[in-house]
Each structure stands twice: as structure tokens, then as C-alpha cells.
Amino acid sequence: MKKALRIILAVALALVIVIFTAWYFFVFDRAFTRDLLLQGARFFEDKGNLKVSAWFYDRAYDMVSDNDAVAIELAQQYRDDGNYTKAEYVLSHALEEGASVDLYVALCKTYVEQDKLLDAVNLLDNISNPEIKAQMDALRPQVPTVSPEPGFYNQYISITYTCGEGERICVNPNGEYPTQYKNTYSEPITLHDGENTLYALSIGEDGLVSPLLISSYTVGGVIELVEFADPAMETAVRSSLGVSEDTQLYTNDLWAITSFTVPADTKDFSDLAYLSYLQELTIANITADNLSAISGMSQLTTLSITNTPVSSEELDVIGSLPKLQKLTLKNCRLTTSAGLANAESLVYLDLQDNTIRDIQALSSMAQLTELYLSGNAVVDLSPLANLKELQILYAARNAITDISPVFGLTKLTQLDISDNKVADLSGIGNLTQLRIFRAEKNSLTDISKLGLCTKLEEVLVPHNSITDISGLSGLTSLSSLDFSYNQVTKLPNFSKETLLVTLNGSYNQIEDLSSLSELPRLNSVYMDYNENLSSVEPLAKCPVLILVNVYGTKVTDVSMLTSQSIVVNYNPTQE
């Protein structure tokens, strides 16, 4: 019994010791435990065993996660180990628990060591605690001092930066955030002609960064001797100015040129940079690249480039021209229109014969009145839905199935959707100003709603599956109608006031031409291969008729027309 009691007492004493020890280390004196763990971490770090050291650091941080010194030391250990992601996490988590100046300094330094200058600036710019922000602002380097001041200069200038003692400067002259590895400032920066935007900041010895300094300069109107890079360009410029090849030219001499066509044998576009006041520029059938020289043409309003490759980078340059109103980029091997997203002043745009599919960039061109998209790969016209000033839209030879987005463009006067896959015109009656409608080679079966477009003058709908065109009978302004290659059986009952001049109904199933009788302006009638058509007599009462084609019909008697000197081309199928 006594022996059992001794064992129980021994076990109880051991438990008390264990519990007391745990209480002391993990509750009463957590700081002492932390220090022990830190000593272990440093010991293994000195021995080069970084994994074990990291484990001790983690446990130390878990013991007192609100201790900034532990978080900073742990982050330093991770940085020394090359694990910057873990270092960022530890410091960011500590800042969430309770912000302090020391934590902000440590995290900023961590960002700077990785060349994450944008993150470093954003960190210090957006401190929410006013007291801590005031302290950090006092610690941060001042923004670099720049000379001369930003503005407009009519001579080439060099930009210099200065900073505080022990600090260094990073400058990016291309309007982007600087990096330490590529943009450390060492000597004055010479600006180029045109717009220049420089991003600069200072970095202190303690790893803190200054706020970002953005400086904008415009260099223009610099008078200097012109040295042409391309002989063909030089010849064309001298011809435009009417000066001989012996005459020395200065940049201000070329400012008089406001309209210029680049010679077809040009190999280098760089000389275009001299034409600072150009308003109209034409480039055609040229294989030279790098159109960046036009970036300084702040007065350019009209640009036409045809049969000449244009890269996406060059398209960005074109889209940034501030006064551009008329732009032609025809057959330029474009696959995107994205670079034109900021060209909001355009009133005329021709992008025909490229391979553009997405036209979202055009959605903000609220002033556009003429748009030519034929010969691309466009599927969706919805980006055009808000172009309320649009009057002319050519979108032939694409892959369009739905044109409903344009039914709200009530100022449209011309619409060409030929060679697409459109089947539905149900909303086209909204286009009450429409004068020209072309929809050759589509999937149309019903065009009756065109009858609501009472100002129509030209309707071309050949190569569809149309059977009924009676809805066009009220279009008295109609001058040209082509419904060839369909299955139409009857002509509309045209009013005698209808201004029809040309009618092409070839390759249909028309049997009677009576509704054409006495039309006052009817000039030409093409009704070839309407196999059951047997008489052209109703046309004898058309006062200005000069030509009738009725090949492949049953017409045998045309004397009533030929007697009036009307030319009739026919080859009767029946004798």
C-alpha cells in the first residue's frame, strides 16, 4: 500500500512539474520562451542549418506574434535565405496585427531589395494611420529635384536630377515606372523631339523610397540643319518646296509642308519626323517599317496608309495622334484594332481588307460618321451600337450573322453587309434615313421591312433566298433595284411616280412585267433567265428605256421595243 502511494505521489509530482513548466514557458513568461527559441534559431543559422533555424524562428514568432522585433528578425532570416515571399508575408501579417514605423521600414526595404519600386511607393503613400504616416514621411527621402522645369522647349535639352546625400535616383524616360537594374540615374538625360514623360524617385540607404515624381516635357520647333536618311524622301521634300538639291534645308523650312505623299520607293520613314506641321499624309505600297516618326505630328488630321504593313506598335502610335480625324488603313495586315481605342476624334475610318475580328476599340468613337470594315473577320457589330453619328457603314465580306446592333443608328444613309450570313432584317425599319442598302450573298428570305425605309434609292439583294419583294412597292425614291439570283415570282406594284432607273431581276421566276409599264425614268431592265417570261410588251410604254436583256426566257417578239430604238438582247428558248 505504501509503495503504491509513493508511486502515485511521484507521478503526481511529475505532472505538477510538467504543468508548472508548461505554464511558466507558455503562459507566465512567453518572452523568456521566445528568447530561448530565438537563441536556438540563431545557433542553427550560424551553423548553416537554415531549415531548422527557420523552424525555431516560426515558433518564436508564434509565441509573441505582436512583437515587431521578432517579425522583423524572422523576415530578415527569410530574406537571407532568399525566400522574399515568406518575408513579405510575415511583415504584411504583422502590419495587419498592428502597424508600426519599424514594420513599414522593414517591408519597404524588402520590396526595394526585389526591385518592386511600385509596391514600395504604394506602401508608403497609402499608410492609413495619420501619426505613423507623418513619421514615415519624415523618414522618407524627398522627391528628386529636376532641372529644368517641365514644359515646352524649342531646343533640345538635357534633364538633370539631384537628391539627398547617400541617396540614389532611378529615372525612366519612357513614361513607365523605373527599375534599379535598368534606370539608375548617372548622367543627364537628353530629350527627343515631341512628348517626353519621365518617372523618377529617390532610394535611401535604409531602403525607403520617395514619392514618385512625374515630369512632362514637349520638345518642338527646333531649328537645325536637315540631314535626310532616305534619298527618295529628300527628293520629294525638295520637290514640294521647289528647291534644288544644292540648297541647304533647315527644319523650319519643312514646317511649310502641310500635305505630303511618301514616295513609293522610300526605304526609311524617319525623315517624316521633320514634317512637324503636316496635316495630311499619304503612304501607299511601301514595305518600309517603323512609323514611329509620325508620333510628333500633332497637327495631322488626315492619314491614309494602303497596301503597307502596319504593326500593332505602329497602330498605337497612330491611335495617339491628337487631332486625327480621317484615317485609312486599307490592306495593312492588321489583326487588331486595339491601338485605336483612344482615337476618339475620328469622323472617318477605313479598315478594309485586313483580318480584324474584334472591333471593341471602335466603341468610343462617338464622332464617327463613316466606317468601312469590308474584307475582315468581324463577327460582332455590338461595339458600334452607340455610334449615333454614323451615316455610312460598309461591312461586306465578314462573318456577321446579326446586324441588330446597327438598327439604332438612325442617321445611317448607307449600309453594305454583302457576303455575310445575315438572315434577319426585322428591325431595319428604324433606319428611316437609309438611301443605299446592299446585302448580296447572305441568307435573307424576307426583305419586307425595307419598305419602311422610304428614302431608299438603291437596293441590292442578289444571291439570297428571297421569294417576295412586294414590300418594296411604296419606295418611290428607288432608282436601282437588284434582286437577281433569288426565287421571286412577282414584281412589286410600283407606283407610276417611282423613280426606278435600273432593274435587275435575272435568274428568278418572274412571268409578268406589267408593273414596270409607264415608269417615267426606267432606263435599263435585266430579266435574263426568268424561264416563264414571255412578253416585254409592257415596257413599250417606258418613255426613256434604252436597254432590255431577256436572255433565257420565252420572249420571241421584241418589235414593239426595237421600233423605238430600244436595244434588246435576247435568245428565245422557243421559236
XYZ file of C-alpha atoms in Angstrom:
575
model
C 0.000 0.000 0.000
C 2.772 2.378 0.953
C 4.626 1.500 -2.233
C 1.606 2.289 -4.385
C 1.129 5.556 -2.550
C 4.743 6.518 -3.221
C 4.290 5.801 -6.933
C 1.116 7.876 -7.082
C 2.814 10.759 -5.311
C 5.798 10.567 -7.675
C 3.554 10.624 -10.753
C 1.513 13.481 -9.328
C 4.675 15.430 -8.585
C 5.935 14.843 -12.119
C 2.640 16.059 -13.568
C 2.768 19.140 -11.381
C 6.299 19.858 -12.578
C 5.305 19.376 -16.229
C 2.213 21.540 -15.863
C 4.143 24.200 -13.988
C 6.891 24.164 -16.605
C 4.363 24.455 -19.453
C 2.552 27.236 -17.604
C 5.779 29.092 -16.988
C 7.125 28.804 -20.535
C 3.888 29.206 -22.482
C 1.783 31.442 -20.217
C 3.679 33.240 -17.464
C 6.931 34.136 -19.256
C 6.362 33.784 -23.002
C 9.104 36.323 -23.628
C 11.639 34.042 -21.940
C 10.465 31.177 -24.167
C 10.711 33.405 -27.201
C 14.278 34.317 -26.297
C 15.204 30.655 -25.930
C 13.693 29.884 -29.343
C 15.489 32.855 -30.887
C 18.790 31.681 -29.398
C 18.169 28.283 -30.941
C 17.307 29.865 -34.276
C 20.484 31.945 -34.278
C 22.591 28.961 -33.235
C 21.387 26.822 -36.143
C 21.598 29.816 -38.500
C 25.267 30.253 -37.563
C 25.801 26.535 -38.206
C 24.248 26.914 -41.683
C 21.215 24.747 -40.907
C 18.639 27.197 -42.276
C 15.667 24.821 -42.258
C 15.985 24.117 -38.535
C 16.704 27.788 -37.921
C 13.517 28.768 -39.803
C 11.523 26.321 -37.638
C 12.795 27.967 -34.443
C 12.043 31.439 -35.861
C 8.481 30.371 -36.726
C 7.910 29.040 -33.199
C 9.338 32.227 -31.699
C 7.002 34.329 -33.817
C 4.046 32.122 -32.850
C 4.851 32.747 -29.190
C 4.635 36.543 -29.462
C 3.222 37.445 -32.873
C 2.615 41.008 -31.712
C 6.321 41.630 -31.166
C 7.624 43.684 -34.101
C 11.246 42.833 -33.401
C 10.578 39.102 -33.754
C 8.637 39.608 -37.002
C 11.403 41.778 -38.412
C 14.133 39.326 -37.377
C 12.149 36.421 -38.820
C 11.635 38.312 -42.096
C 15.346 39.090 -42.220
C 16.108 35.399 -41.829
C 13.807 34.607 -44.756
C 15.443 37.338 -46.862
C 18.871 35.929 -46.077
C 17.557 32.557 -47.200
C 16.275 34.117 -50.451
C 12.625 33.496 -49.540
C 11.267 37.005 -50.121
C 7.702 35.760 -50.498
C 7.717 34.432 -46.921
C 9.424 37.610 -45.695
C 6.690 39.742 -47.280
C 4.019 37.528 -45.741
C 5.455 37.775 -42.208
C 5.759 41.569 -42.347
C 2.370 42.098 -44.014
C 0.706 39.872 -41.412
C 2.439 41.776 -38.623
C 1.204 45.081 -40.097
C -2.337 43.751 -40.079
C -1.959 42.838 -36.404
C -0.668 46.293 -35.536
C 1.150 48.828 -37.706
C 4.416 50.428 -36.662
C 7.142 52.522 -38.230
C 9.672 49.689 -37.910
C 7.411 47.261 -39.760
C 6.815 49.710 -42.618
C 10.557 50.309 -42.919
C 11.268 46.572 -42.997
C 8.578 45.803 -45.604
C 9.603 48.734 -47.809
C 13.209 47.537 -47.701
C 12.035 44.035 -48.636
C 10.246 45.436 -51.699
C 13.227 47.552 -52.743
C 15.625 44.602 -52.498
C 13.406 42.853 -55.083
C 13.208 45.985 -57.273
C 9.478 46.252 -56.574
C 9.600 50.038 -56.533
C 5.923 50.453 -57.420
C 4.917 48.303 -54.428
C 7.295 50.221 -52.172
C 5.904 53.621 -53.194
C 2.298 52.445 -52.899
C 3.017 51.016 -49.440
C 4.320 54.319 -48.073
C 1.862 56.526 -49.963
C -1.167 54.704 -48.566
C -0.475 54.445 -44.832
C -3.862 54.880 -43.158
C -2.647 55.800 -39.652
C -2.015 59.595 -39.711
C 0.555 59.506 -36.916
C 2.588 56.704 -38.478
C 2.297 58.306 -41.923
C 3.677 61.579 -40.583
C 6.629 59.738 -39.060
C 7.265 57.800 -42.277
C 7.039 60.949 -44.409
C 9.742 62.459 -42.229
C 11.948 59.393 -42.734
C 11.413 59.008 -46.490
C 13.781 60.608 -48.998
C 12.487 63.748 -50.663
C 11.445 63.532 -54.308
C 14.385 64.215 -56.624
C 14.901 67.777 -57.786
C 14.626 68.100 -61.570
C 16.098 70.781 -63.800
C 14.977 72.481 -65.987
C 11.322 72.636 -65.043
C 8.796 70.647 -67.093
C 7.211 72.482 -70.019
C 7.599 73.265 -73.717
C 11.054 73.836 -75.228
C 12.028 74.738 -78.779
C 15.504 73.322 -78.410
C 16.938 70.001 -77.335
C 17.560 69.972 -73.597
C 19.178 67.649 -71.068
C 17.417 66.832 -67.815
C 19.375 66.579 -64.568
C 18.276 65.191 -61.208
C 19.671 65.733 -57.712
C 18.866 64.049 -54.404
C 19.967 63.969 -50.782
C 23.332 62.713 -49.581
C 23.619 58.936 -49.574
C 20.543 58.534 -51.761
C 20.351 57.293 -55.326
C 17.902 58.128 -58.133
C 16.082 55.884 -60.594
C 14.647 57.518 -63.735
C 12.671 56.015 -66.607
C 12.454 58.423 -69.588
C 9.753 56.350 -71.322
C 6.787 57.143 -69.107
C 6.973 53.927 -67.068
C 7.953 53.006 -63.517
C 11.747 52.907 -63.152
C 13.762 49.910 -62.027
C 17.061 49.870 -60.163
C 18.659 47.465 -62.600
C 17.878 49.418 -65.785
C 17.175 53.008 -64.766
C 19.709 54.058 -62.146
C 20.487 57.713 -62.872
C 24.134 58.525 -63.584
C 24.192 61.351 -66.155
C 21.871 63.974 -67.704
C 19.094 62.642 -69.957
C 18.723 64.220 -73.415
C 15.118 64.531 -74.547
C 13.903 63.626 -78.019
C 11.642 65.676 -80.254
C 7.971 65.510 -79.278
C 6.402 64.406 -75.999
C 8.649 63.164 -73.166
C 7.393 61.816 -69.827
C 9.924 60.899 -67.133
C 9.236 58.887 -63.955
C 11.762 59.392 -61.135
C 12.187 58.541 -57.456
C 14.905 58.507 -54.792
C 16.008 55.496 -52.747
C 17.627 55.995 -49.339
C 20.381 53.936 -47.744
C 17.792 52.458 -45.375
C 15.715 51.125 -48.275
C 12.971 53.747 -48.071
C 11.701 55.374 -51.267
C 10.481 58.853 -52.066
C 7.116 59.585 -53.669
C 7.129 59.252 -57.468
C 7.963 62.366 -59.498
C 6.371 62.586 -62.967
C 7.777 65.271 -65.268
C 6.397 66.025 -68.748
C 8.291 67.894 -71.452
C 7.442 68.805 -75.036
C 10.282 69.496 -77.440
C 9.217 71.036 -80.733
C 10.082 73.685 -83.244
C 13.803 73.015 -83.005
C 15.660 74.759 -85.841
C 18.580 72.700 -87.112
C 20.134 71.513 -90.352
C 18.112 68.759 -92.008
C 20.056 65.575 -92.713
C 17.900 63.229 -94.769
C 18.123 59.483 -94.168
C 16.246 58.466 -97.328
C 17.100 59.768 -100.845
C 13.564 59.318 -102.142
C 12.152 61.300 -99.239
C 14.682 64.066 -99.810
C 13.762 64.330 -103.496
C 10.055 64.503 -102.688
C 10.526 67.123 -99.979
C 12.689 69.318 -102.191
C 10.145 68.985 -104.984
C 7.365 70.005 -102.628
C 9.337 73.075 -101.533
C 10.552 73.868 -105.052
C 14.244 73.975 -104.081
C 17.292 72.425 -105.720
C 19.411 69.628 -104.303
C 22.189 72.132 -103.544
C 20.041 74.218 -101.203
C 20.665 73.648 -97.522
C 17.431 72.978 -95.695
C 16.671 73.682 -92.063
C 13.862 72.197 -90.044
C 11.827 75.394 -90.139
C 11.885 75.261 -93.960
C 9.946 71.995 -93.793
C 7.294 73.411 -91.497
C 5.643 74.931 -94.573
C 4.687 71.464 -95.855
C 1.142 70.630 -94.741
C 0.325 67.847 -97.231
C 2.719 65.099 -98.299
C 2.718 61.785 -100.155
C 5.546 59.412 -99.285
C 7.337 58.196 -102.461
C 6.749 54.534 -103.306
C 10.484 53.749 -103.269
C 11.001 55.040 -99.719
C 13.026 52.693 -97.503
C 13.177 54.734 -94.301
C 10.292 56.649 -92.697
C 12.457 58.515 -90.180
C 12.577 61.715 -92.266
C 8.859 62.177 -91.609
C 9.837 63.470 -88.165
C 10.907 66.734 -89.817
C 7.367 67.420 -91.088
C 6.128 68.731 -87.754
C 3.200 70.728 -89.128
C 1.882 68.165 -91.583
C -1.910 67.989 -91.785
C -2.363 65.342 -94.498
C -0.128 62.307 -95.077
C -0.462 59.537 -97.671
C 1.544 56.288 -97.657
C 0.881 53.574 -100.244
C 2.570 50.392 -101.470
C 5.654 50.697 -99.245
C 7.413 47.925 -97.329
C 9.491 50.163 -95.039
C 8.781 49.716 -91.344
C 8.809 51.815 -88.160
C 6.223 54.552 -88.400
C 7.227 55.952 -85.015
C 8.451 59.085 -86.809
C 4.860 60.301 -87.109
C 4.367 60.337 -83.338
C 5.231 64.039 -83.178
C 2.729 65.115 -85.857
C 0.433 66.968 -83.510
C -1.333 68.785 -86.386
C -2.092 65.728 -88.538
C -5.803 65.464 -89.349
C -5.792 63.042 -92.316
C -3.707 59.872 -92.623
C -4.033 57.338 -95.439
C -1.962 54.138 -95.412
C -2.744 51.477 -98.021
C -1.046 48.244 -99.062
C 1.621 48.864 -96.430
C 2.189 46.673 -93.338
C 1.337 48.332 -90.018
C 2.345 46.618 -86.757
C 0.352 46.753 -83.523
C 3.019 49.040 -82.039
C 2.694 51.401 -85.005
C -1.082 51.296 -84.622
C -0.623 52.514 -81.040
C 1.340 55.488 -82.394
C -1.370 56.254 -84.941
C -4.090 55.987 -82.316
C -2.352 58.583 -80.141
C -2.273 61.353 -82.781
C -4.269 64.098 -81.041
C -6.001 65.800 -83.999
C -6.534 62.852 -86.329
C -9.997 62.949 -87.916
C -9.722 60.842 -91.073
C -7.840 57.546 -91.070
C -7.413 54.947 -93.805
C -5.576 51.696 -93.030
C -6.511 49.548 -96.002
C -4.786 46.216 -96.617
C -2.225 46.841 -93.873
C -2.133 43.277 -92.457
C -3.869 44.373 -89.283
C -5.200 41.695 -86.959
C -6.402 44.048 -84.232
C -7.918 47.493 -83.847
C -6.963 47.811 -80.172
C -4.402 50.551 -80.804
C -7.171 52.902 -81.935
C -9.043 52.852 -78.622
C -8.032 56.452 -77.856
C -8.657 57.846 -81.355
C -11.921 59.417 -80.257
C -11.740 62.376 -82.661
C -12.104 60.250 -85.791
C -15.002 61.053 -88.117
C -13.827 58.771 -90.954
C -12.244 55.327 -90.580
C -11.372 52.818 -93.314
C -10.042 49.445 -92.116
C -10.929 47.419 -95.202
C -9.071 44.297 -96.332
C -7.360 43.317 -93.095
C -8.048 40.371 -90.768
C -9.586 42.224 -87.834
C -12.078 40.248 -85.753
C -12.617 42.339 -82.627
C -13.764 45.954 -83.125
C -14.304 46.826 -79.453
C -11.746 49.634 -79.765
C -14.178 51.492 -82.030
C -16.905 51.710 -79.383
C -15.748 55.092 -78.048
C -15.574 56.847 -81.441
C -18.712 58.877 -80.830
C -17.971 61.366 -83.632
C -17.545 58.738 -86.360
C -19.724 59.345 -89.442
C -18.133 56.944 -91.956
C -16.838 53.445 -91.208
C -15.503 50.915 -93.711
C -14.884 47.385 -92.400
C -15.289 45.281 -95.543
C -12.925 42.362 -96.048
C -12.150 41.486 -92.428
C -13.170 38.747 -89.979
C -15.701 40.719 -87.940
C -18.365 38.632 -86.204
C -19.942 41.025 -83.715
C -21.196 44.542 -84.535
C -22.344 45.347 -80.987
C -19.386 47.718 -80.319
C -20.962 50.032 -82.912
C -24.301 50.292 -81.118
C -23.582 53.703 -79.580
C -22.029 55.385 -82.616
C -25.086 57.566 -83.082
C -23.462 59.899 -85.622
C -22.645 57.077 -88.049
C -24.028 57.692 -91.533
C -22.120 55.203 -93.700
C -21.258 51.622 -92.727
C -19.632 49.161 -95.117
C -19.172 45.720 -93.543
C -19.156 43.396 -96.558
C -17.103 40.192 -96.660
C -17.021 39.400 -92.959
C -18.633 36.672 -90.814
C -21.599 38.645 -89.495
C -24.882 36.902 -88.674
C -26.636 39.630 -86.676
C -26.932 43.295 -87.661
C -29.431 44.271 -84.958
C -26.807 46.422 -83.135
C -26.945 48.930 -86.014
C -30.732 49.252 -86.049
C -30.448 52.052 -83.504
C -28.105 54.116 -85.686
C -30.874 56.251 -87.103
C -28.577 58.556 -89.075
C -27.372 55.739 -91.341
C -27.771 56.568 -95.027
C -25.643 53.752 -96.480
C -25.360 50.163 -95.252
C -23.442 47.394 -97.035
C -23.493 43.915 -95.474
C -22.813 41.928 -98.643
C -21.218 38.487 -98.416
C -22.069 37.698 -94.795
C -24.524 35.312 -93.123
C -27.348 37.682 -92.214
C -30.879 36.251 -92.216
C -32.937 38.775 -90.238
C -33.817 42.382 -91.162
C -36.712 42.716 -88.733
C -35.513 45.966 -87.142
C -34.205 47.727 -90.224
C -37.340 49.856 -90.461
C -35.822 52.113 -87.781
C -33.287 53.353 -90.342
C -35.587 55.921 -91.874
C -32.718 57.893 -93.458
C -31.317 54.875 -95.306
C -30.696 55.559 -99.003
C -28.414 52.675 -100.026
C -28.772 49.079 -98.841
C -26.571 46.268 -100.144
C -26.878 42.691 -98.927
C -25.624 40.476 -101.734
C -24.800 36.863 -100.821
C -26.480 36.496 -97.442
C -29.226 34.235 -96.062
C -32.180 36.585 -96.497
C -35.675 35.258 -97.122
C -37.774 38.262 -96.064
C -36.978 41.859 -97.020
C -40.443 43.296 -96.451
C -39.234 45.596 -93.649
C -37.186 47.525 -96.209
C -40.496 49.027 -97.248
C -40.359 51.144 -94.072
C -37.135 52.794 -95.239
C -38.963 55.180 -97.521
C -35.894 57.144 -98.626
C -34.179 54.136 -100.187
C -32.653 54.868 -103.581
C -30.610 51.704 -104.110
C -31.395 48.140 -103.000
C -29.039 45.299 -103.935
C -30.010 41.858 -102.617
C -28.842 39.318 -105.237
C -27.822 35.772 -104.292
C -30.207 35.234 -101.370
C -33.333 33.078 -100.887
C -35.979 35.762 -101.359
C -39.399 34.825 -102.776
C -41.410 38.007 -102.214
C -40.419 41.643 -102.866
C -43.901 43.141 -102.801
C -42.968 45.146 -99.704
C -40.832 47.427 -101.894
C -43.805 48.758 -103.857
C -44.017 52.003 -101.895
C -40.361 53.016 -102.357
C -40.993 55.822 -104.822
C -37.419 57.175 -104.480
C -35.928 53.848 -105.556
C -33.654 54.285 -108.582
C -31.744 50.976 -108.623
C -33.066 47.545 -107.653
C -31.123 44.287 -107.995
C -32.767 41.100 -106.735
C -31.123 38.709 -109.194
C -30.412 35.080 -108.261
C -33.394 34.598 -105.934
C -36.808 32.851 -106.219
C -39.045 35.876 -106.762
C -42.235 35.159 -108.735
C -43.828 38.587 -108.962
C -42.708 42.210 -109.277
C -43.971 44.837 -106.820
C -46.889 47.022 -107.886
C -44.753 50.097 -108.413
C -46.422 53.490 -108.355
C -46.173 55.495 -111.574
C -44.216 58.087 -109.551
C -41.477 55.575 -108.751
C -38.087 56.907 -109.896
C -36.684 53.497 -110.845
C -33.848 53.736 -113.400
C -32.252 50.276 -113.356
C -33.877 46.946 -112.547
C -32.044 43.611 -112.401
C -34.270 40.612 -111.738
C -32.305 37.982 -113.644
C -32.372 34.346 -112.542
C -35.768 34.413 -110.818
C -39.266 33.153 -111.704
C -40.891 36.354 -112.981
C -43.672 35.902 -115.556
C -45.141 39.401 -115.917
C -43.570 42.875 -116.362
C -46.800 44.864 -116.240
C -45.883 46.756 -113.069
C -42.960 48.362 -114.928
C -45.193 49.933 -117.544
C -45.020 53.720 -117.810
C -42.292 54.141 -115.175
C -41.014 57.593 -116.137
C -37.263 57.075 -115.593
C -36.774 53.384 -116.269
C -33.632 53.114 -118.369
C -32.341 49.543 -118.183
C -34.075 46.222 -117.471
C -32.217 42.943 -116.909
C -34.533 39.931 -116.714
C -32.354 37.138 -118.078
C -33.250 33.528 -117.307
C -36.746 34.037 -115.989
C -37.830 30.953 -117.865
C -41.592 31.637 -117.922
C -41.366 35.266 -119.006
C -42.980 35.503 -122.448
C -43.688 39.179 -123.160
C -41.870 42.521 -122.935
C -44.801 44.494 -124.312
C -45.458 46.391 -121.012
C -42.018 48.007 -121.400
C -43.062 49.722 -124.611
C -44.691 52.486 -122.554
C -41.490 53.385 -120.635
C -40.509 56.726 -122.185
C -36.718 56.686 -121.590
C -35.981 52.968 -121.838
C -32.809 52.175 -123.821
C -31.787 48.606 -122.878
C -33.587 45.325 -122.184
C -31.896 41.978 -121.510
C -34.129 38.889 -121.632
C -31.814 36.005 -122.455
C -33.063 32.579 -121.429
C -36.782 33.481 -121.457
C -39.769 32.684 -123.681
C -39.741 36.133 -125.240
C -39.888 35.931 -129.037
C -41.419 39.236 -130.112
C -39.492 42.411 -129.279
C -40.628 44.524 -132.216
C -42.597 46.917 -130.033
C -39.263 47.857 -128.401
C -36.858 47.760 -131.290
C -39.206 50.012 -133.249
C -38.433 52.676 -130.629
C -34.654 52.084 -130.982
C -34.528 50.257 -127.676
C -31.690 47.721 -127.588
C -32.985 44.250 -126.772
C -30.643 41.352 -126.065
C -32.455 38.055 -126.184
C -32.048 34.477 -127.278
C -35.513 32.934 -127.193
C -35.759 29.409 -125.901
C -38.834 28.776 -128.011
C -39.380 29.553 -131.666
